[in-house]
Amino acid sequence: AGAAIRLYKSGKLPEPSAAGISVPEPGDVSVFPSQRAALRFVPVAAGLFLAQVLLGGLLAHFYIERAGFFGIEELFGVHILQLLPFSIAKTWHIDLGILWIASTWLGAGLFLPPLLTGHEPTNQSRYVNVLLGALVVVVGGGMGGIWLGANGYFDGQLWWLLGNEGLEYLEVGKVWQGGLLAGFLLWAVLAIRGLKPLLDREPVYGLAHMILYAGGSITLLFLAGFLFTPTTNIAVTEFWRWWVVHMWVEGAFEFFIVAIIGLTLVSMNLLTRRSAEKAVMLQALLVMGTGVIGVSHHYWWIGMPDYWVPIGSVFSTLELLPLIFILYEAIGQYRAMTAGDGFPYTLPFMFIVASGVWNFVGAGVLGFFINLPLVNYYEHGTYLTVGHAHAAMFGAFGFLALGMVAYMLQLSIDPERWDGSWLRASFWCWNVGLALMVFVSVLPVGFLQLDVAFTEGYAAARSLAFYERSIVQTLFWARLPGDTLIIVGTVIYAADLLRKRFVLRQSADDPSVEDMAVAEGIVGDDD
């Protein structure tokens, strides 16, 4: 960590100042057809997000009432556990979390190029719509296949190809995974087409190049999921599964969000190009130098030597540093700007800052704690992991995706018709709800489980008898306010997106001269 900080700080950075800085106003930037097409990813992702949080509420309630859901069975004759067993609900909840965040990033990655270049490739919007259609088919087929496979509708090889593969986070059948891989490749082609003016002008370590490297690393690591079959030894299968799951979360995803957010903050004039490039290059270094080794804290659990637990635990805590660096500098610049005439993108920046906070709490503090070898040995699979996962996944990656949505929408709506009040309400519902869920309910249950694992053994901590304890049941009920706020925030968000679809600006076929001002800030010399 010390070496990383020294590497980033090598080279004197100027004090934050708003002097001479002109922030592009939303109404001064044209909207292109491909950006309108990219915005269609947002309501699709919002639908997946809403389904995920509703399933999360159902799963939380299953720990209290295992035979029903608030009397629905008695009132309507609906046997919810027969329609949606716990295992399927959990699988959908986990997979939808990845899919809605990834869908939002795909849309954001295709929205930014015209903003940064003032350039619209021929038929770009048509290809963006094709990618969106393919995504809908893959998501629908994958989620439906999980339900059909788990309920025995597929025989022989079909369960593995079209149904439920049975590996957590990689449940969807191989055919749907292949479709997702093809979608990543198409996204990369479209990103290259859109970013070509920047790619031609900047060095190979420039921000546009880094976005492509990060997107390519997501695709490359996803290939590890194709290196096993149902007959492969389970230890080998788990090895490659974690190369997809945790190298995505602790490597490629972090790389991608630092590149995207760095470029976005530069476009807002909250970050210099030089600082963003240093942060992204540092992230790339950490992905290769710590992410690859950091994933090894899972290896002991799949049958590999125990020395991987401490090695992986140490290295897996370093990936969040670059994001903290660029947010620290961006906050300083934001304060300098808001001390004057104001800053037009306060709401998107709020989401980005919230992401940094939750990244530090969820991935940094909680991730570091549960990866300590002595703790990790006893807490694996307990509610401490649940707390870490929710704070890190939704708090870090989710808020970044939602911040990009706020930025995209604000640029796509005339300033006089822009209303951020609903998004702001969702922002506070999500933050307060997540804090209540994690700190009032989930983590206390996790610490109780850890204590039982220390004193009575791991089996006792994971037993049904533990979950039936009165204090644990009380803590489960204490989760209700937080979960409710998250669901309410998501409903408001989805409703706001429907409302804003009717006030989007018309797209421009040709760039205006002012549009290139953003690109000049990206490729210009700010040393």
Short mmCIF file of C-alpha atoms in Angstrom, two decimals:
data_model
loop_
_atom_site.label_atom_id
_atom_site.label_comp_id
_atom_site.label_asym_id
_atom_site.label_seq_id
_atom_site.Cartn_x
_atom_site.Cartn_y
_atom_site.Cartn_z
CA ALA A 1 0.00 0.00 0.00
CA GLY A 2 2.85 2.35 0.87
CA ALA A 3 4.57 1.64 -2.44
CA ALA A 4 1.31 2.26 -4.32
CA ILE A 5 0.78 5.61 -2.58
CA ARG A 6 4.38 6.60 -3.31
CA LEU A 7 3.95 5.62 -6.96
CA TYR A 8 0.78 7.67 -7.33
CA LYS A 9 2.18 10.72 -5.55
CA SER A 10 5.41 10.71 -7.57
CA GLY A 11 5.12 13.98 -9.36
CA LYS A 12 3.78 17.10 -7.69
CA LEU A 13 0.04 17.59 -8.09
CA PRO A 14 -1.34 21.14 -8.16
CA GLU A 15 -3.66 22.43 -5.47
CA PRO A 16 -7.34 22.27 -6.45
CA SER A 17 -8.43 25.45 -8.19
CA ALA A 18 -11.39 26.53 -10.29
CA ALA A 19 -9.47 29.32 -11.99
CA GLY A 20 -9.68 29.10 -15.77
CA ILE A 21 -11.82 25.94 -15.67
CA SER A 22 -14.99 25.81 -17.74
CA VAL A 23 -17.36 22.94 -17.01
CA PRO A 24 -19.49 21.93 -20.04
CA GLU A 25 -23.13 22.69 -19.27
CA PRO A 26 -25.65 19.89 -20.02
CA GLY A 27 -27.53 22.04 -22.53
CA ASP A 28 -24.36 22.85 -24.49
CA VAL A 29 -23.58 19.24 -25.41
CA SER A 30 -25.35 17.59 -28.33
CA VAL A 31 -27.01 14.18 -27.99
CA PHE A 32 -26.27 11.71 -30.77
CA PRO A 33 -28.40 8.78 -32.01
CA SER A 34 -26.10 6.17 -30.50
CA GLN A 35 -26.39 7.90 -27.12
CA ARG A 36 -30.17 7.71 -27.30
CA ALA A 37 -29.76 4.02 -28.13
CA ALA A 38 -27.29 3.54 -25.25
CA LEU A 39 -29.81 5.09 -22.85
CA ARG A 40 -32.18 2.19 -23.60
CA PHE A 41 -29.86 -0.02 -21.55
CA VAL A 42 -30.86 1.99 -18.47
CA PRO A 43 -34.56 0.99 -18.14
CA VAL A 44 -33.65 -2.63 -18.92
CA ALA A 45 -31.05 -2.56 -16.15
CA ALA A 46 -33.54 -0.86 -13.83
CA GLY A 47 -36.02 -3.69 -14.36
CA LEU A 48 -33.34 -6.23 -13.47
CA PHE A 49 -32.37 -4.12 -10.44
CA LEU A 50 -35.97 -3.97 -9.21
CA ALA A 51 -36.37 -7.73 -9.61
CA GLN A 52 -33.14 -8.27 -7.68
CA VAL A 53 -34.12 -6.18 -4.64
CA LEU A 54 -37.59 -7.75 -4.50
CA LEU A 55 -35.98 -11.18 -4.50
CA GLY A 56 -33.60 -9.98 -1.79
CA GLY A 57 -36.55 -9.04 0.41
CA LEU A 58 -38.12 -12.44 -0.23
CA LEU A 59 -34.89 -14.27 0.67
CA ALA A 60 -34.49 -12.28 3.88
CA HIS A 61 -38.05 -13.16 4.88
CA PHE A 62 -37.48 -16.86 4.16
CA TYR A 63 -35.10 -16.92 7.16
CA ILE A 64 -38.06 -15.98 9.36
CA GLU A 65 -41.09 -17.56 7.70
CA ARG A 66 -40.00 -20.60 5.71
CA ALA A 67 -43.42 -21.80 4.58
CA GLY A 68 -44.86 -18.59 3.14
CA PHE A 69 -44.65 -14.85 2.68
CA PHE A 70 -46.78 -12.59 4.89
CA GLY A 71 -49.86 -14.84 4.51
CA ILE A 72 -50.03 -14.72 0.70
CA GLU A 73 -50.64 -18.47 0.58
CA GLU A 74 -53.71 -18.21 2.80
CA LEU A 75 -55.10 -15.11 1.06
CA PHE A 76 -54.58 -16.03 -2.59
CA GLY A 77 -53.78 -19.73 -2.57
CA VAL A 78 -50.33 -19.08 -4.04
CA HIS A 79 -47.66 -21.52 -2.84
CA ILE A 80 -44.68 -19.23 -3.29
CA LEU A 81 -42.09 -21.82 -2.25
CA GLN A 82 -43.32 -24.19 -4.94
CA LEU A 83 -43.17 -21.50 -7.62
CA LEU A 84 -39.92 -19.97 -6.42
CA PRO A 85 -37.85 -22.21 -4.12
CA PHE A 86 -35.16 -20.62 -1.99
CA SER A 87 -32.31 -21.92 -4.16
CA ILE A 88 -33.75 -20.44 -7.37
CA ALA A 89 -34.60 -17.13 -5.70
CA LYS A 90 -31.05 -16.90 -4.36
CA THR A 91 -29.55 -17.75 -7.75
CA TRP A 92 -31.64 -15.11 -9.51
CA HIS A 93 -30.83 -12.54 -6.81
CA ILE A 94 -27.09 -13.06 -7.20
CA ASP A 95 -27.04 -13.21 -11.00
CA LEU A 96 -29.36 -10.23 -11.47
CA GLY A 97 -27.00 -8.15 -9.33
CA ILE A 98 -24.20 -8.78 -11.80
CA LEU A 99 -26.44 -8.35 -14.84
CA TRP A 100 -28.02 -4.99 -13.99
CA ILE A 101 -24.68 -3.46 -13.09
CA ALA A 102 -23.00 -4.88 -16.20
CA SER A 103 -25.90 -3.71 -18.39
CA THR A 104 -25.58 -0.18 -17.04
CA TRP A 105 -21.83 -0.17 -17.64
CA LEU A 106 -22.31 -1.44 -21.19
CA GLY A 107 -24.68 1.44 -21.85
CA ALA A 108 -22.37 3.98 -20.20
CA GLY A 109 -19.39 2.69 -22.18
CA LEU A 110 -21.30 3.36 -25.41
CA PHE A 111 -22.74 6.70 -24.26
CA LEU A 112 -19.38 8.31 -23.48
CA PRO A 113 -17.57 8.09 -26.87
CA PRO A 114 -19.76 10.64 -28.72
CA LEU A 115 -19.54 12.97 -25.72
CA LEU A 116 -15.76 12.79 -25.73
CA THR A 117 -15.19 12.92 -29.48
CA GLY A 118 -18.15 14.68 -31.11
CA HIS A 119 -18.02 11.74 -33.52
CA GLU A 120 -20.81 9.36 -34.56
CA PRO A 121 -19.73 6.29 -36.58
CA THR A 122 -22.03 5.17 -39.38
CA ASN A 123 -24.90 2.94 -38.18
CA GLN A 124 -23.56 3.00 -34.61
CA SER A 125 -27.02 3.40 -33.09
CA ARG A 126 -28.31 0.41 -35.06
CA TYR A 127 -25.52 -1.81 -33.72
CA VAL A 128 -26.11 -0.55 -30.18
CA ASN A 129 -29.76 -1.61 -30.49
CA VAL A 130 -28.63 -5.02 -31.75
CA LEU A 131 -26.43 -5.41 -28.67
CA LEU A 132 -29.32 -4.45 -26.40
CA GLY A 133 -31.62 -6.96 -28.09
CA ALA A 134 -29.02 -9.69 -27.71
CA LEU A 135 -28.63 -8.81 -24.03
CA VAL A 136 -32.38 -9.13 -23.45
CA VAL A 137 -32.41 -12.55 -25.15
CA VAL A 138 -29.43 -13.79 -23.10
CA VAL A 139 -30.84 -12.52 -19.80
CA GLY A 140 -34.32 -13.91 -20.47
CA GLY A 141 -32.96 -17.24 -21.66
CA GLY A 142 -30.48 -17.52 -18.82
CA MET A 143 -32.97 -16.70 -16.05
CA GLY A 144 -35.62 -18.94 -17.58
CA GLY A 145 -33.10 -21.73 -18.07
CA ILE A 146 -32.12 -21.58 -14.40
CA TRP A 147 -35.74 -22.16 -13.34
CA LEU A 148 -36.35 -24.90 -15.92
CA GLY A 149 -33.07 -26.65 -15.15
CA ALA A 150 -33.61 -26.61 -11.38
CA ASN A 151 -37.12 -28.01 -11.85
CA GLY A 152 -35.92 -30.92 -13.97
CA TYR A 153 -37.21 -29.87 -17.38
CA PHE A 154 -33.83 -30.47 -19.04
CA ASP A 155 -32.29 -33.92 -19.39
CA GLY A 156 -28.81 -35.04 -20.36
CA GLN A 157 -26.51 -32.29 -21.61
CA LEU A 158 -29.33 -29.76 -21.93
CA TRP A 159 -29.26 -28.92 -18.22
CA TRP A 160 -25.63 -27.81 -18.58
CA LEU A 161 -26.05 -26.06 -21.92
CA LEU A 162 -29.41 -24.31 -21.41
CA GLY A 163 -30.33 -24.76 -17.75
CA ASN A 164 -28.64 -24.36 -14.40
CA GLU A 165 -24.91 -25.10 -14.44
CA GLY A 166 -24.95 -25.29 -10.65
CA LEU A 167 -21.89 -23.12 -9.96
CA GLU A 168 -22.58 -20.03 -7.85
CA TYR A 169 -22.38 -16.81 -9.90
CA LEU A 170 -22.00 -18.90 -13.09
CA GLU A 171 -25.32 -20.71 -12.94
CA VAL A 172 -26.60 -19.85 -16.42
CA GLY A 173 -26.14 -22.49 -19.10
CA LYS A 174 -23.11 -22.49 -21.36
CA VAL A 175 -25.14 -21.40 -24.40
CA TRP A 176 -26.22 -18.23 -22.59
CA GLN A 177 -22.69 -17.68 -21.34
CA GLY A 178 -21.52 -17.92 -24.93
CA GLY A 179 -24.11 -15.29 -25.89
CA LEU A 180 -22.84 -13.04 -23.11
CA LEU A 181 -19.27 -13.50 -24.35
CA ALA A 182 -20.36 -12.55 -27.89
CA GLY A 183 -22.04 -9.47 -26.41
CA PHE A 184 -18.81 -8.41 -24.70
CA LEU A 185 -16.95 -8.75 -28.00
CA LEU A 186 -19.57 -6.70 -29.87
CA TRP A 187 -19.39 -4.04 -27.17
CA ALA A 188 -15.60 -3.87 -27.62
CA VAL A 189 -16.00 -3.39 -31.38
CA LEU A 190 -18.57 -0.62 -30.88
CA ALA A 191 -16.37 1.08 -28.26
CA ILE A 192 -13.40 1.03 -30.64
CA ARG A 193 -15.53 2.56 -33.41
CA GLY A 194 -16.79 5.30 -31.12
CA LEU A 195 -13.45 6.11 -29.49
CA LYS A 196 -11.39 6.01 -32.68
CA PRO A 197 -10.74 9.80 -32.81
CA LEU A 198 -9.30 9.62 -29.29
CA LEU A 199 -7.42 6.39 -29.94
CA ASP A 200 -5.70 7.99 -32.93
CA ARG A 201 -4.59 11.04 -30.95
CA GLU A 202 -3.57 9.73 -27.56
CA PRO A 203 -0.70 7.41 -26.48
CA VAL A 204 -1.28 3.72 -25.79
CA TYR A 205 -1.60 4.45 -22.07
CA GLY A 206 -4.30 7.08 -22.63
CA LEU A 207 -7.72 6.90 -21.03
CA ALA A 208 -9.59 5.68 -24.10
CA HIS A 209 -7.06 2.88 -24.54
CA MET A 210 -7.41 1.98 -20.88
CA ILE A 211 -11.19 1.60 -21.22
CA LEU A 212 -10.62 -0.87 -24.04
CA TYR A 213 -7.96 -2.74 -22.05
CA ALA A 214 -10.33 -2.96 -19.08
CA GLY A 215 -13.24 -4.13 -21.21
CA GLY A 216 -10.97 -6.64 -22.91
CA SER A 217 -9.80 -7.98 -19.55
CA ILE A 218 -13.43 -8.63 -18.53
CA THR A 219 -13.91 -10.64 -21.72
CA LEU A 220 -10.59 -12.46 -21.37
CA LEU A 221 -11.24 -13.52 -17.77
CA PHE A 222 -14.75 -14.69 -18.68
CA LEU A 223 -13.10 -17.26 -20.95
CA ALA A 224 -11.85 -19.06 -17.83
CA GLY A 225 -15.44 -20.19 -17.31
CA PHE A 226 -15.18 -22.27 -20.50
CA LEU A 227 -12.14 -24.27 -19.31
CA PHE A 228 -14.14 -26.98 -17.53
CA THR A 229 -16.97 -29.41 -18.23
CA PRO A 230 -19.30 -31.42 -15.94
CA THR A 231 -16.70 -34.21 -15.87
CA THR A 232 -13.81 -31.97 -14.74
CA ASN A 233 -12.44 -32.52 -11.22
CA ILE A 234 -14.32 -30.23 -8.82
CA ALA A 235 -11.09 -28.65 -7.48
CA VAL A 236 -10.06 -27.68 -11.02
CA THR A 237 -13.57 -26.43 -11.79
CA GLU A 238 -13.62 -24.27 -8.66
CA PHE A 239 -10.17 -22.88 -9.47
CA TRP A 240 -11.34 -21.59 -12.84
CA ARG A 241 -14.70 -20.45 -11.43
CA TRP A 242 -12.96 -18.16 -8.99
CA TRP A 243 -10.82 -16.81 -11.81
CA VAL A 244 -14.03 -15.56 -13.37
CA VAL A 245 -15.89 -14.51 -10.22
CA HIS A 246 -13.25 -12.85 -8.08
CA MET A 247 -10.90 -11.74 -10.82
CA TRP A 248 -13.89 -9.90 -12.21
CA VAL A 249 -14.81 -8.33 -8.86
CA GLU A 250 -11.30 -7.75 -7.53
CA GLY A 251 -9.60 -7.16 -10.86
CA ALA A 252 -11.31 -6.40 -14.14
CA PHE A 253 -14.37 -4.66 -12.66
CA GLU A 254 -12.18 -2.38 -10.54
CA PHE A 255 -10.01 -1.69 -13.60
CA PHE A 256 -13.04 -0.84 -15.72
CA ILE A 257 -14.75 1.43 -13.19
CA VAL A 258 -11.55 3.38 -12.50
CA ALA A 259 -11.13 3.91 -16.25
CA ILE A 260 -14.77 4.91 -16.82
CA ILE A 261 -15.05 7.11 -13.73
CA GLY A 262 -11.64 8.65 -14.40
CA LEU A 263 -12.71 9.60 -17.91
CA THR A 264 -16.05 10.89 -16.64
CA LEU A 265 -14.43 13.06 -13.96
CA VAL A 266 -12.05 14.47 -16.56
CA SER A 267 -15.04 15.34 -18.77
CA MET A 268 -16.53 17.18 -15.75
CA ASN A 269 -13.17 18.96 -15.21
CA LEU A 270 -13.00 17.47 -11.73
CA LEU A 271 -9.81 15.56 -12.53
CA THR A 272 -6.79 16.21 -14.70
CA ARG A 273 -6.03 13.81 -17.50
CA ARG A 274 -2.60 13.17 -15.99
CA SER A 275 -4.04 12.15 -12.61
CA ALA A 276 -6.65 9.92 -14.23
CA GLU A 277 -4.02 8.18 -16.36
CA LYS A 278 -1.82 7.58 -13.33
CA ALA A 279 -4.71 6.11 -11.37
CA VAL A 280 -5.78 3.82 -14.21
CA MET A 281 -2.22 2.64 -14.86
CA LEU A 282 -1.81 1.98 -11.14
CA GLN A 283 -5.06 0.01 -11.21
CA ALA A 284 -3.76 -2.06 -14.13
CA LEU A 285 -0.58 -2.72 -12.15
CA LEU A 286 -2.57 -3.76 -9.09
CA VAL A 287 -4.81 -6.02 -11.16
CA MET A 288 -1.78 -7.92 -12.42
CA GLY A 289 0.33 -7.60 -9.29
CA THR A 290 -2.25 -8.11 -6.54
CA GLY A 291 -5.54 -9.20 -8.10
CA VAL A 292 -4.12 -12.39 -9.58
CA ILE A 293 -2.52 -13.29 -6.25
CA GLY A 294 -5.39 -11.88 -4.17
CA VAL A 295 -7.91 -14.32 -5.60
CA SER A 296 -5.90 -17.09 -3.96
CA HIS A 297 -7.57 -16.55 -0.57
CA HIS A 298 -10.26 -18.84 -2.04
CA TYR A 299 -7.83 -21.59 -2.95
CA TRP A 300 -7.66 -23.36 0.43
CA TRP A 301 -11.42 -23.90 0.28
CA ILE A 302 -11.12 -25.77 -3.01
CA GLY A 303 -8.42 -28.17 -1.82
CA MET A 304 -5.16 -26.27 -2.34
CA PRO A 305 -2.40 -25.72 0.28
CA ASP A 306 -3.21 -23.58 3.31
CA TYR A 307 -0.41 -21.07 2.69
CA TRP A 308 -2.64 -19.44 0.05
CA VAL A 309 -4.99 -18.10 2.76
CA PRO A 310 -2.59 -15.50 4.26
CA ILE A 311 -0.99 -14.68 0.89
CA GLY A 312 -4.32 -14.06 -0.78
CA SER A 313 -5.70 -12.16 2.19
CA VAL A 314 -2.89 -9.60 2.11
CA PHE A 315 -2.90 -8.97 -1.63
CA SER A 316 -6.69 -8.83 -2.05
CA THR A 317 -6.97 -5.63 0.02
CA LEU A 318 -5.06 -3.36 -2.37
CA GLU A 319 -7.33 -3.10 -5.43
CA LEU A 320 -9.45 -0.21 -4.12
CA LEU A 321 -6.52 2.22 -3.76
CA PRO A 322 -6.66 3.89 -7.21
CA LEU A 323 -10.35 4.73 -6.91
CA ILE A 324 -9.71 6.28 -3.50
CA PHE A 325 -6.89 8.36 -5.02
CA ILE A 326 -8.91 9.83 -7.88
CA LEU A 327 -11.96 10.48 -5.69
CA TYR A 328 -9.78 12.28 -3.15
CA GLU A 329 -8.44 14.59 -5.84
CA ALA A 330 -11.87 15.01 -7.47
CA ILE A 331 -13.46 16.01 -4.15
CA GLY A 332 -10.82 18.71 -3.72
CA GLN A 333 -11.51 20.04 -7.21
CA TYR A 334 -15.28 19.83 -6.60
CA ARG A 335 -14.96 21.95 -3.47
CA ALA A 336 -12.96 24.54 -5.38
CA MET A 337 -15.60 24.71 -8.10
CA THR A 338 -18.64 24.85 -5.83
CA ALA A 339 -17.07 27.72 -3.90
CA GLY A 340 -17.74 29.86 -6.98
CA ASP A 341 -20.67 29.79 -9.38
CA GLY A 342 -21.69 26.22 -8.67
CA PHE A 343 -21.24 22.89 -10.38
CA PRO A 344 -23.95 21.39 -12.64
CA TYR A 345 -23.25 17.71 -11.99
CA THR A 346 -23.61 17.57 -8.20
CA LEU A 347 -26.07 14.66 -8.25
CA PRO A 348 -23.94 12.29 -10.37
CA PHE A 349 -20.92 13.24 -8.27
CA MET A 350 -22.84 12.36 -5.08
CA PHE A 351 -23.27 8.81 -6.38
CA ILE A 352 -19.58 8.57 -7.27
CA VAL A 353 -18.51 9.77 -3.82
CA ALA A 354 -20.97 7.36 -2.15
CA SER A 355 -19.39 4.58 -4.18
CA GLY A 356 -15.97 5.52 -2.86
CA VAL A 357 -17.25 5.48 0.73
CA TRP A 358 -18.93 2.09 0.36
CA ASN A 359 -15.94 0.73 -1.53
CA PHE A 360 -13.77 1.66 1.43
CA VAL A 361 -16.24 0.23 3.96
CA GLY A 362 -17.32 -2.89 2.08
CA ALA A 363 -14.26 -3.89 0.09
CA GLY A 364 -11.67 -2.21 2.30
CA VAL A 365 -12.65 -2.54 5.97
CA LEU A 366 -15.04 -5.52 5.85
CA GLY A 367 -13.13 -7.26 3.06
CA PHE A 368 -9.86 -6.93 4.93
CA PHE A 369 -11.42 -8.13 8.19
CA ILE A 370 -13.03 -11.29 6.82
CA ASN A 371 -9.89 -12.14 4.83
CA LEU A 372 -7.68 -12.20 7.92
CA PRO A 373 -6.59 -15.87 7.99
CA LEU A 374 -7.77 -16.55 11.55
CA VAL A 375 -11.17 -14.96 10.84
CA ASN A 376 -11.56 -16.32 7.31
CA TYR A 377 -11.10 -19.90 8.45
CA TYR A 378 -14.10 -19.66 10.80
CA GLU A 379 -16.38 -17.13 9.11
CA HIS A 380 -16.42 -18.52 5.57
CA GLY A 381 -20.00 -18.53 4.31
CA THR A 382 -21.44 -16.72 7.34
CA TYR A 383 -23.41 -13.49 7.47
CA LEU A 384 -20.14 -11.55 7.72
CA THR A 385 -19.60 -12.50 4.09
CA VAL A 386 -23.14 -11.34 3.32
CA GLY A 387 -22.42 -7.93 4.86
CA HIS A 388 -19.16 -7.59 2.95
CA ALA A 389 -20.80 -8.65 -0.31
CA HIS A 390 -23.73 -6.24 -0.10
CA ALA A 391 -21.64 -3.25 0.96
CA ALA A 392 -18.95 -3.90 -1.64
CA MET A 393 -21.04 -5.03 -4.62
CA PHE A 394 -24.00 -2.66 -4.38
CA GLY A 395 -22.22 0.08 -2.48
CA ALA A 396 -19.18 0.19 -4.75
CA PHE A 397 -20.11 -1.07 -8.21
CA GLY A 398 -23.84 -0.34 -7.95
CA PHE A 399 -23.51 3.30 -6.96
CA LEU A 400 -20.95 3.90 -9.69
CA ALA A 401 -23.38 2.50 -12.24
CA LEU A 402 -26.21 4.63 -10.84
CA GLY A 403 -23.98 7.70 -10.86
CA MET A 404 -23.29 7.11 -14.55
CA VAL A 405 -27.05 6.86 -15.14
CA ALA A 406 -27.59 10.22 -13.43
CA TYR A 407 -24.83 11.78 -15.57
CA MET A 408 -26.18 10.29 -18.81
CA LEU A 409 -29.72 11.44 -18.05
CA GLN A 410 -28.69 14.96 -17.09
CA LEU A 411 -26.79 15.36 -20.36
CA SER A 412 -29.76 14.00 -22.32
CA ILE A 413 -32.46 16.28 -20.88
CA ASP A 414 -32.84 20.02 -21.42
CA PRO A 415 -31.71 21.87 -18.26
CA GLU A 416 -35.07 23.61 -17.87
CA ARG A 417 -36.81 20.21 -17.83
CA TRP A 418 -34.27 18.42 -15.63
CA ASP A 419 -35.60 17.29 -12.25
CA GLY A 420 -33.20 15.37 -10.04
CA SER A 421 -35.42 15.25 -6.95
CA TRP A 422 -36.59 11.67 -7.49
CA LEU A 423 -33.05 10.42 -8.08
CA ARG A 424 -31.91 12.29 -4.99
CA ALA A 425 -34.66 10.62 -2.95
CA SER A 426 -33.58 7.22 -4.28
CA PHE A 427 -29.97 8.04 -3.42
CA TRP A 428 -30.79 8.61 0.25
CA CYS A 429 -33.15 5.63 0.43
CA TRP A 430 -30.41 3.37 -0.90
CA ASN A 431 -27.66 4.74 1.34
CA VAL A 432 -29.70 4.79 4.56
CA GLY A 433 -31.30 1.44 3.73
CA LEU A 434 -27.97 -0.22 2.98
CA ALA A 435 -26.45 1.15 6.19
CA LEU A 436 -29.40 -0.10 8.27
CA MET A 437 -29.36 -3.51 6.63
CA VAL A 438 -25.61 -4.02 6.98
CA PHE A 439 -24.92 -2.50 10.41
CA VAL A 440 -28.19 -3.15 12.27
CA SER A 441 -28.95 -6.68 11.06
CA VAL A 442 -26.48 -8.48 8.81
CA LEU A 443 -23.18 -7.78 10.58
CA PRO A 444 -24.54 -8.45 14.11
CA VAL A 445 -25.80 -11.85 12.92
CA GLY A 446 -22.41 -12.46 11.33
CA PHE A 447 -20.51 -11.69 14.53
CA LEU A 448 -22.83 -14.01 16.47
CA GLN A 449 -22.08 -16.73 13.93
CA LEU A 450 -18.36 -16.10 14.24
CA ASP A 451 -18.58 -16.43 18.02
CA VAL A 452 -20.48 -19.72 17.69
CA ALA A 453 -17.94 -20.97 15.16
CA PHE A 454 -15.11 -20.16 17.60
CA THR A 455 -16.78 -21.75 20.62
CA GLU A 456 -19.05 -24.51 19.28
CA GLY A 457 -17.66 -25.29 15.85
CA TYR A 458 -18.38 -24.31 12.27
CA ALA A 459 -21.24 -26.78 11.86
CA ALA A 460 -23.11 -25.20 14.78
CA ALA A 461 -22.71 -21.73 13.27
CA ARG A 462 -24.32 -22.89 10.00
CA SER A 463 -27.02 -25.05 11.57
CA LEU A 464 -30.75 -24.39 11.48
CA ALA A 465 -30.72 -24.23 15.28
CA PHE A 466 -28.53 -21.12 15.13
CA TYR A 467 -30.97 -19.30 12.84
CA GLU A 468 -33.86 -20.25 15.15
CA ARG A 469 -32.31 -18.50 18.17
CA SER A 470 -34.52 -15.69 19.43
CA ILE A 471 -31.84 -13.01 19.18
CA VAL A 472 -31.04 -14.03 15.61
CA GLN A 473 -34.72 -13.97 14.66
CA THR A 474 -35.00 -10.49 16.22
CA LEU A 475 -32.03 -9.31 14.17
CA PHE A 476 -33.61 -10.75 11.03
CA TRP A 477 -36.75 -8.70 11.72
CA ALA A 478 -34.50 -5.67 12.29
CA ARG A 479 -33.48 -5.97 8.65
CA LEU A 480 -36.99 -5.00 7.51
CA PRO A 481 -36.58 -1.17 7.64
CA GLY A 482 -33.34 -1.24 5.65
CA ASP A 483 -34.64 -3.65 3.03
CA THR A 484 -37.84 -1.63 2.71
CA LEU A 485 -35.91 1.59 2.09
CA ILE A 486 -33.80 -0.09 -0.60
CA ILE A 487 -36.92 -1.43 -2.32
CA VAL A 488 -38.69 1.95 -2.07
CA GLY A 489 -35.63 3.70 -3.50
CA THR A 490 -35.52 1.28 -6.41
CA VAL A 491 -39.24 1.70 -7.14
CA ILE A 492 -38.81 5.50 -7.16
CA TYR A 493 -35.79 5.11 -9.45
CA ALA A 494 -37.66 2.89 -11.92
CA ALA A 495 -40.66 5.26 -11.93
CA ASP A 496 -38.36 8.24 -12.49
CA LEU A 497 -36.78 6.56 -15.50
CA LEU A 498 -40.22 6.03 -17.04
CA ARG A 499 -41.01 9.68 -16.38
CA LYS A 500 -37.76 10.92 -17.92
CA ARG A 501 -38.19 8.86 -21.10
CA PHE A 502 -40.73 11.48 -22.23
CA VAL A 503 -38.47 14.51 -21.78
CA LEU A 504 -35.26 13.31 -23.47
CA ARG A 505 -33.73 15.71 -25.97
CA GLN A 506 -33.79 14.93 -29.67
CA SER A 507 -30.53 13.54 -31.02
CA ALA A 508 -28.30 15.53 -33.36
CA ASP A 509 -27.08 14.03 -36.61
CA ASP A 510 -23.99 16.25 -36.86
CA PRO A 511 -21.62 17.41 -34.12
CA SER A 512 -21.37 21.05 -33.20
CA VAL A 513 -18.07 22.84 -32.74
CA GLU A 514 -18.60 23.08 -28.98
CA ASP A 515 -18.88 19.30 -28.66
CA MET A 516 -15.17 18.86 -29.27
CA ALA A 517 -14.34 20.98 -26.23
CA VAL A 518 -14.83 17.96 -23.99
CA ALA A 519 -12.51 15.88 -26.17
CA GLU A 520 -9.87 18.60 -26.10
CA GLY A 521 -9.87 18.34 -22.32
CA ILE A 522 -9.20 14.62 -22.62
CA VAL A 523 -6.39 14.62 -25.17
CA GLY A 524 -4.95 18.03 -24.45
CA ASP A 525 -1.73 18.57 -22.52
CA ASP A 526 -2.56 19.36 -18.89
CA ASP A 527 0.87 18.67 -17.40
#
